[in-house]
Short mmCIF file of C-alpha atoms and ligand atoms in Angstrom, two decimals:
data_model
loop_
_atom_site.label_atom_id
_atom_site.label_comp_id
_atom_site.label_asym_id
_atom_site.label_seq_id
_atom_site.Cartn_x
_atom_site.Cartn_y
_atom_site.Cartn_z
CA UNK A 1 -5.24 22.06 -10.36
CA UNK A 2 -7.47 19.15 -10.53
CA UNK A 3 -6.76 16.54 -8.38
CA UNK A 4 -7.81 12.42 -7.40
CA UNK A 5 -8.23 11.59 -3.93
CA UNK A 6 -8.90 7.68 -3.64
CA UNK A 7 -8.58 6.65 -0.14
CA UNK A 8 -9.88 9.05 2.58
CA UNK A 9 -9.31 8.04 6.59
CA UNK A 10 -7.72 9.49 8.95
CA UNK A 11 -4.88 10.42 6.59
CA UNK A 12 -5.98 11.25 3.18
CA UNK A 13 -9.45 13.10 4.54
CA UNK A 14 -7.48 15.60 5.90
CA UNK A 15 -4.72 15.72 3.35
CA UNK A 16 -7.86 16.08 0.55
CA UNK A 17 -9.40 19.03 2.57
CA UNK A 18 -6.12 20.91 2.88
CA UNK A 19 -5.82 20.68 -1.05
CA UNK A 20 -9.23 21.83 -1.21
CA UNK A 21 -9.48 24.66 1.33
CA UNK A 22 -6.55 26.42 -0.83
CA UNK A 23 -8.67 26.40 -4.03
CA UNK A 24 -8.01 23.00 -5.91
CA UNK A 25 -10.43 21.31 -7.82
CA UNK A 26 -10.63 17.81 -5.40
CA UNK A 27 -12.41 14.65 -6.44
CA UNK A 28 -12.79 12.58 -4.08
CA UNK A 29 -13.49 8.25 -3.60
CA UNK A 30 -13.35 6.04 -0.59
CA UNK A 31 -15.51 2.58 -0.04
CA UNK A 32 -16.67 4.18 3.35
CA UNK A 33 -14.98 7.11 4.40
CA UNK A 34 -17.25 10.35 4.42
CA UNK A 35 -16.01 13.41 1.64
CA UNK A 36 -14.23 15.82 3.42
CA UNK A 37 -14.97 19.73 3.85
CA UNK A 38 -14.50 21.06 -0.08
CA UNK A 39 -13.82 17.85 -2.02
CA UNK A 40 -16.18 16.79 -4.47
CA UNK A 41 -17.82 12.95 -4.51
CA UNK A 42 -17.25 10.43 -7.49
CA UNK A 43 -18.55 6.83 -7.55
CA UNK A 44 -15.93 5.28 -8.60
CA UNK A 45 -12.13 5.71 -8.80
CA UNK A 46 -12.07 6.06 -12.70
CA UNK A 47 -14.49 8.67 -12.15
CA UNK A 48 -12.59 10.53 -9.98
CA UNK A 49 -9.38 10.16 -11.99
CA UNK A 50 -11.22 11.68 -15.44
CA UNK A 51 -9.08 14.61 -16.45
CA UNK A 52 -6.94 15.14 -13.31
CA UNK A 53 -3.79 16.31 -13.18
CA UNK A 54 -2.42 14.69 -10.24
CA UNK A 55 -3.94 11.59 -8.49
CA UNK A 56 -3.18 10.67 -4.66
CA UNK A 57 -3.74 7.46 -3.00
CA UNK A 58 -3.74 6.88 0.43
CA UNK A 59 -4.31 3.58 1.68
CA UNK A 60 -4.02 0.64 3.59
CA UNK A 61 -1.56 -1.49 1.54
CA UNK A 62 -0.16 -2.68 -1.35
CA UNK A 63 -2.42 -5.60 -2.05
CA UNK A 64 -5.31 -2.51 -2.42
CA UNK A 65 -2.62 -0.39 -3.63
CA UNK A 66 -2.74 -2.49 -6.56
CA UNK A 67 -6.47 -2.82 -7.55
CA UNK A 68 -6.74 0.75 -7.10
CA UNK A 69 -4.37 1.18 -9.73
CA UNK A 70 -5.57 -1.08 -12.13
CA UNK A 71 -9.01 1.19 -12.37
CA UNK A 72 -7.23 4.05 -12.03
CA UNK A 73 -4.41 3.73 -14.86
CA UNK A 74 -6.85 3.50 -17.55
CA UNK A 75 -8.98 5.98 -16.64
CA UNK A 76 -6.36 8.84 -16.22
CA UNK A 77 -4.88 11.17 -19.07
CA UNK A 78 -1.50 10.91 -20.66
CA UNK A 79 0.91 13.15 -18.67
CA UNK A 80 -1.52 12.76 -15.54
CA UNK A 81 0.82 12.33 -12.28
CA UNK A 82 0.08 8.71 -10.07
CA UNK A 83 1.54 9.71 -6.82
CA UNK A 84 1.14 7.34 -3.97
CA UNK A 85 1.59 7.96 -0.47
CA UNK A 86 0.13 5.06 0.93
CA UNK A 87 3.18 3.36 3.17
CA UNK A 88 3.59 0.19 1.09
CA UNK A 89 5.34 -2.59 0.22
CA UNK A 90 8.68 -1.79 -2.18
CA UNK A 91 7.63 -4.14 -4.56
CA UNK A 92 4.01 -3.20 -5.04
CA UNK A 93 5.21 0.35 -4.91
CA UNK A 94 7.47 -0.31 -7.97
CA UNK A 95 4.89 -2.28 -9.61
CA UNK A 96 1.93 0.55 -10.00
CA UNK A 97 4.68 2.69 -11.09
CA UNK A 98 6.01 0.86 -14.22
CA UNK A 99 2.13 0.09 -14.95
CA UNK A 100 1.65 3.41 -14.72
CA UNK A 101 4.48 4.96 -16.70
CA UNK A 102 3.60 2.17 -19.01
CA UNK A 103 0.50 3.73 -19.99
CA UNK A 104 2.49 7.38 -20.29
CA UNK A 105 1.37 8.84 -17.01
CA UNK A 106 4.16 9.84 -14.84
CA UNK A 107 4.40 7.96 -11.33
CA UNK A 108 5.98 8.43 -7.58
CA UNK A 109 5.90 6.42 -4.19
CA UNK A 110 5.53 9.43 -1.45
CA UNK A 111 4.92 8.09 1.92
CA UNK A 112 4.73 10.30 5.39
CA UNK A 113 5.69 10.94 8.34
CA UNK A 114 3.79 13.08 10.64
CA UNK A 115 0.89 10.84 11.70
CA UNK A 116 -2.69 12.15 11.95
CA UNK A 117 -2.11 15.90 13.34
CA UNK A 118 0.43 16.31 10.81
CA UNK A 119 -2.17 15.65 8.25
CA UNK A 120 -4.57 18.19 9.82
CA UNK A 121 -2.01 20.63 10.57
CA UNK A 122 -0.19 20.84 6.73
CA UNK A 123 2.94 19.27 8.39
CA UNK A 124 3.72 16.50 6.92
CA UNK A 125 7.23 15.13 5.80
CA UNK A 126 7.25 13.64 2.27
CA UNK A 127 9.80 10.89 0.98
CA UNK A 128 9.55 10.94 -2.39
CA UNK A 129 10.57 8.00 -4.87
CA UNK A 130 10.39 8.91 -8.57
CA UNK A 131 11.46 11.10 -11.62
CA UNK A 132 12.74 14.98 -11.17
CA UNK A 133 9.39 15.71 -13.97
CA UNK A 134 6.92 13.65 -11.54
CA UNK A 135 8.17 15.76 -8.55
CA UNK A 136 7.83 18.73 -9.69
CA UNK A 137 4.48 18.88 -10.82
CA UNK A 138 3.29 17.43 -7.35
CA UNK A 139 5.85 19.53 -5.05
CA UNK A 140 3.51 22.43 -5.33
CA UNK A 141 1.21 20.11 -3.16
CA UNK A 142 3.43 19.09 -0.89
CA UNK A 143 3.84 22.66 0.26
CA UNK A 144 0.04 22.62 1.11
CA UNK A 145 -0.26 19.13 2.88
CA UNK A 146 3.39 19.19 4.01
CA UNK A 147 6.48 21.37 5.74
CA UNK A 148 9.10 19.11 3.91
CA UNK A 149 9.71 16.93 0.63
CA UNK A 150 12.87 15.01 0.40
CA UNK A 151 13.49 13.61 -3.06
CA UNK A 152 14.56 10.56 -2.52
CA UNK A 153 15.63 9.61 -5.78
CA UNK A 154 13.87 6.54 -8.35
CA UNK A 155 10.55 5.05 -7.89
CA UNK A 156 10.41 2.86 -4.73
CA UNK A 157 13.16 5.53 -2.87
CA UNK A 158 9.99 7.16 -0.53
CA UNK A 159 8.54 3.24 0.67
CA UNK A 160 12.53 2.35 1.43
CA UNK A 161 13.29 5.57 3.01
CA UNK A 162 10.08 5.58 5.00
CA UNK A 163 10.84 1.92 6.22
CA UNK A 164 14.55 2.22 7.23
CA UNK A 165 13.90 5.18 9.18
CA UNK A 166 10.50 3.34 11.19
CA UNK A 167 12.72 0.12 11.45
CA UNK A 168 15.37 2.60 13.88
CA UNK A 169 12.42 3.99 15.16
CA UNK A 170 11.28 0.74 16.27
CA UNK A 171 14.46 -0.79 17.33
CA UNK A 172 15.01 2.82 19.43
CA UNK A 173 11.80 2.57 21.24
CA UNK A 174 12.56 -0.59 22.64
CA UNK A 175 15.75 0.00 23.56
CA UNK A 176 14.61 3.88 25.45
CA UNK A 177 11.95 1.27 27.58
CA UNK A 178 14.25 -1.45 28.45
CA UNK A 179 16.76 0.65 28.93
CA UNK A 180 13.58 2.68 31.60
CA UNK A 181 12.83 -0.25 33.01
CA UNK A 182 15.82 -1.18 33.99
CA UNK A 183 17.05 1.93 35.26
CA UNK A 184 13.68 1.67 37.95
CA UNK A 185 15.01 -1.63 39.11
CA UNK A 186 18.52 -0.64 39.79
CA UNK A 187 16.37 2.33 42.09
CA UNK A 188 17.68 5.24 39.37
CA UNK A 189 15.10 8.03 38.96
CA UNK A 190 13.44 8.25 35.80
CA UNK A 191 14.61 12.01 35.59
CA UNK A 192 17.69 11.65 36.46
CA UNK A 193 18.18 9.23 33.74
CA UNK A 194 16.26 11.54 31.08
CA UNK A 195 18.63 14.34 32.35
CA UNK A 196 21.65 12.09 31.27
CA UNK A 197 20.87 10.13 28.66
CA UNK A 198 19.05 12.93 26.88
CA UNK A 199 22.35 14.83 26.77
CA UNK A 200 24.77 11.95 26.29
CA UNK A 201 25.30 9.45 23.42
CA UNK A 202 22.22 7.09 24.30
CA UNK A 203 19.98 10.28 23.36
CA UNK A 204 17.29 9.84 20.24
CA UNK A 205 14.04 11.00 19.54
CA UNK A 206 12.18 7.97 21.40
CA UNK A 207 13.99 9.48 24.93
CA UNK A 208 14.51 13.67 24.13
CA UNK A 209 11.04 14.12 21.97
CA UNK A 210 8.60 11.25 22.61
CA UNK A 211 9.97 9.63 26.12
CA UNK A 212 8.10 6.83 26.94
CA UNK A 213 8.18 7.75 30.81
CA UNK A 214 4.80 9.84 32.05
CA UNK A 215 5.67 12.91 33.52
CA UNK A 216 9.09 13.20 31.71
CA UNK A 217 10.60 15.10 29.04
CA UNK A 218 7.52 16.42 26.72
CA UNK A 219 4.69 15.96 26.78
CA UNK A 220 3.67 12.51 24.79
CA UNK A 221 1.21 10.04 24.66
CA UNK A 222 3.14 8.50 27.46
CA UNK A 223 1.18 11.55 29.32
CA UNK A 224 -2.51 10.30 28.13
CA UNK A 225 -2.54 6.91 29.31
CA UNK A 226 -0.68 6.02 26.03
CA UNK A 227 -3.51 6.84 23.98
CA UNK A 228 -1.69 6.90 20.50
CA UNK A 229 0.15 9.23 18.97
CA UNK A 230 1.75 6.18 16.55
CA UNK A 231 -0.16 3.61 17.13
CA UNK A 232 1.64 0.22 18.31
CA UNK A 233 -0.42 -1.80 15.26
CA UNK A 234 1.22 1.15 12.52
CA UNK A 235 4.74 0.81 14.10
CA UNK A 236 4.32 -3.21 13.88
CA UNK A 237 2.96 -2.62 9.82
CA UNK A 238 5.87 -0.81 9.04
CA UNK A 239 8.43 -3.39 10.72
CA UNK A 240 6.84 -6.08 8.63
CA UNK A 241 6.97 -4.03 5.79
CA UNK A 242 11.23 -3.72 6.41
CA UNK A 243 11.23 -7.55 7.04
CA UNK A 244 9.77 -8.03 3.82
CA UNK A 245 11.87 -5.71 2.31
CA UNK A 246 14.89 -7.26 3.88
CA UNK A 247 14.25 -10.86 2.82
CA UNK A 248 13.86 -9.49 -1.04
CA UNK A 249 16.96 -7.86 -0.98
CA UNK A 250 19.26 -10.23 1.11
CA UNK A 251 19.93 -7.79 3.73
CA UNK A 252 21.24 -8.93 7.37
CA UNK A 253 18.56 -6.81 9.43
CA UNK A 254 18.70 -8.40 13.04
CA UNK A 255 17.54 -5.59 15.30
CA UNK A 256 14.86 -4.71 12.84
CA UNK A 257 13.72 -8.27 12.76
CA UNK A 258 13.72 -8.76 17.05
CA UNK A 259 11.42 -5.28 17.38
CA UNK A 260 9.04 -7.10 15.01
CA UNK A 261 8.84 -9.79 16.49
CA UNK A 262 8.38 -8.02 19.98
CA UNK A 263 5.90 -5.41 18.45
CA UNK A 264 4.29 -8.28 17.12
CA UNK A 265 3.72 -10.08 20.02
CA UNK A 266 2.63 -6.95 22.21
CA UNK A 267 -0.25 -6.36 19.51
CA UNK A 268 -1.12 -10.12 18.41
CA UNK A 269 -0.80 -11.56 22.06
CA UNK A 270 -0.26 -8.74 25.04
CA UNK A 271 -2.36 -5.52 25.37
CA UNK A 272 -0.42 -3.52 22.93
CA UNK A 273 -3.44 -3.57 19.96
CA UNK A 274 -4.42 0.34 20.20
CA UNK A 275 -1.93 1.51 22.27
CA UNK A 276 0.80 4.01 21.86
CA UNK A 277 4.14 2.36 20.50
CA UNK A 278 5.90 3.93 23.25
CA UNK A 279 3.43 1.46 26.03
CA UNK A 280 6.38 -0.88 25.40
CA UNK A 281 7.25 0.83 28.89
CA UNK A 282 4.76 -0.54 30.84
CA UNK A 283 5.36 -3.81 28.81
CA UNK A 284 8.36 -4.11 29.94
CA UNK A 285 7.97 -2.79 33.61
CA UNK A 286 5.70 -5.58 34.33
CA UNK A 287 8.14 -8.30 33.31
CA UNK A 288 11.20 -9.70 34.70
CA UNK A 289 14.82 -10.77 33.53
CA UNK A 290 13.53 -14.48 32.39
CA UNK A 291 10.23 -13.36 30.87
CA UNK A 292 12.20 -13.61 27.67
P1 NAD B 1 -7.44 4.53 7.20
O1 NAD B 1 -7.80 3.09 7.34
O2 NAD B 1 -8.01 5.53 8.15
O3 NAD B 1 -7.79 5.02 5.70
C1 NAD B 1 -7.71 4.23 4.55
C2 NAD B 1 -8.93 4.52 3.69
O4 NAD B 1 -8.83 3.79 2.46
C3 NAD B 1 -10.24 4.08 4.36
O5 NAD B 1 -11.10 5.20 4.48
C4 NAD B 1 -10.80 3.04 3.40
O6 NAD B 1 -12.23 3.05 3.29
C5 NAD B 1 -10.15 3.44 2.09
N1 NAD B 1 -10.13 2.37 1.10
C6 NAD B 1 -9.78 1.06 1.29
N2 NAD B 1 -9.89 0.38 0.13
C7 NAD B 1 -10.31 1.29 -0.80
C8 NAD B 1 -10.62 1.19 -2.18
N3 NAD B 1 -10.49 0.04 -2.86
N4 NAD B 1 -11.03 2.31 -2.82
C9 NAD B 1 -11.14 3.48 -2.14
N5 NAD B 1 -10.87 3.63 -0.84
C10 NAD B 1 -10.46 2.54 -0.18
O7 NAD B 1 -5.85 4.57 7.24
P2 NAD B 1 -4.91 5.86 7.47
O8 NAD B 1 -4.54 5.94 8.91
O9 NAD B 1 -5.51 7.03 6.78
O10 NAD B 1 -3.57 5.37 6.72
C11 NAD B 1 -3.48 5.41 5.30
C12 NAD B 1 -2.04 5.08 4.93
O11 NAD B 1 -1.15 6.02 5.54
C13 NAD B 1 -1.57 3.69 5.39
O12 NAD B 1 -0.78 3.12 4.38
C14 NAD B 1 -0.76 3.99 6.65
O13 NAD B 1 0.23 3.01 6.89
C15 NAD B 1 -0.16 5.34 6.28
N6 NAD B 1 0.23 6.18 7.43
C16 NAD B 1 -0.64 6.33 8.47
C17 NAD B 1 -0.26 7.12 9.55
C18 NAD B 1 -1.19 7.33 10.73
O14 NAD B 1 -0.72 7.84 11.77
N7 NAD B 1 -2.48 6.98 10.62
C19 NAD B 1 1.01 7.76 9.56
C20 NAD B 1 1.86 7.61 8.47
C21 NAD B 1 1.45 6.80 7.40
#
């Protein structure tokens, strides 16, 4: 198949050469990124959008998002696929697909999970907004970058899926590391508490697959210095991105809008910029019931 690659960092580079590696016909644009192994350089995006069948973006957000799709709607064939899985904004999401269904191509939002090895690895979990047509054409390449693709149902379905689900992450994180914290000032071990909580109704995945403690449970970034992993800037993105969401459509989001404000803080003002999101631990070791 021939396929449009515009955007390739430490996501889409890896996501393009996967595509590649298996055969496809990749053409490839980023502003600075270097082509990966296989895929084949264009100067511009409408260049690289000239007779493909499918083009990806992958991105930083929606405001680029946007001008991407402006060069890249005009330039693409009637029937072409726009499939974005940049994690965006809802509205710009929805936006780039009526342009683009406007000019007959066929459009979806289809954000990840899965971070950076994911990409590498082919193990990727899609969330897929859009039309039963548009998803089938592209789920062929989900196979190849991905291990799962949940149809989420009309175009903006993958961005609001992808948001809820990093909005509990969020709020889950910080509760697993207060919840630490506190545990180490009432003088219960660390362990002990994994042992319970991780097989009693407090469990998640922040505590039983990513626990924010060194030396416990898995092995996570907790375990290299909280080198990320998920970085604390993404995780902070993403709640921003479900704030905005949740002022648009009048929805009472509390939690969602406390761990922003928190992550915000550790990145903007504390020592979280470049950290694992999980160094809310330490964070929160080093502070005391008034800290506020
Ligand atoms: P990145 O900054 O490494 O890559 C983005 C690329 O887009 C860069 O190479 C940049 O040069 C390119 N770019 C910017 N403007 C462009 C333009 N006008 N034309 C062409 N290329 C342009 O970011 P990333 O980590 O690869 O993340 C990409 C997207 O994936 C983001 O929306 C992010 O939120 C999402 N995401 C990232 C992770 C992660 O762990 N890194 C996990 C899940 C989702």
């Amino acid at each position: 198949m021939r396929i449009a690659f515009i955007g390739l960092g430490n996501m889409g580079g890896p996501m393009a050469a996967n595509l590649a590696a298996v055969g496809h016909d990749v053409s490839g644009f980023d502003l600075t990124a270097p082509m990966p192994s296989g895929v084949v350089k264009a100067e511009s995006v409408a260049q690289a959008c000239k007779n493909a069948a499918v083009i990806i973006t992958m991105l930083p957000n929606g405001k680029i998002l946007r001008s991407v799709a402006a060069e890249a709607i005009p330039a693409a064939d009637k029937g072409a696929v726009f499939c974005d899985c940049s994690t965006v904004d809802v509205a710009s999401a929805r936006a780039v697909a009526s342009q683009a269904e406007a000019a007959g191509l066929l459009a979806m939002d289809a954000p990840v999970s899965g971070g950076v090895t994911g990409a590498q690895s082919g193990k990727l979990t899609f969330m897929i907004g859009g039309t039963d047509a548009a998803f089938s054409i592209v789920l062929p390449l989900f196979d190849i970058m991905g291990q799962k693709a949940v149809h989420c149902g009309g175009s903006g379905a993958g961005q609001a899926a992808k948001i809820c689900n990093n909005m509990i992450l969020g709020v889950t994180m910080i509760a697993t590391c207060e919840a630490i914290a506190l545990a180490d000032k009432l003088g219960l071990d660390r362990q002990k508490l994994f042992d319970v909580v991780s097989t009693s109704s407090g469990y998640s995945w922040s505590m039983n697959a990513y626990c924010p403690a060194p030396g416990v449970g898995p092995v996570s970034p907790a375990d290299h210095g909280y080198k990320p992993g998920f970085a604390a800037d993404l995780m902070l993105k993403d709640l921003r991105l479900s704030q905005q969401a949740a002022a648009e459509a009048d929805a009472d989001t509390p939690m969602g809008h406390l761990a922003t404000e928190l992550y915000g803080q550790f990145v903007e003002q504390e020592d979280g910029r470049g950290r694992d999101f999980s160094a809310m631990l330490p964070r929160f070791e080093s502070r005391g019931h008034i800290d506020g």
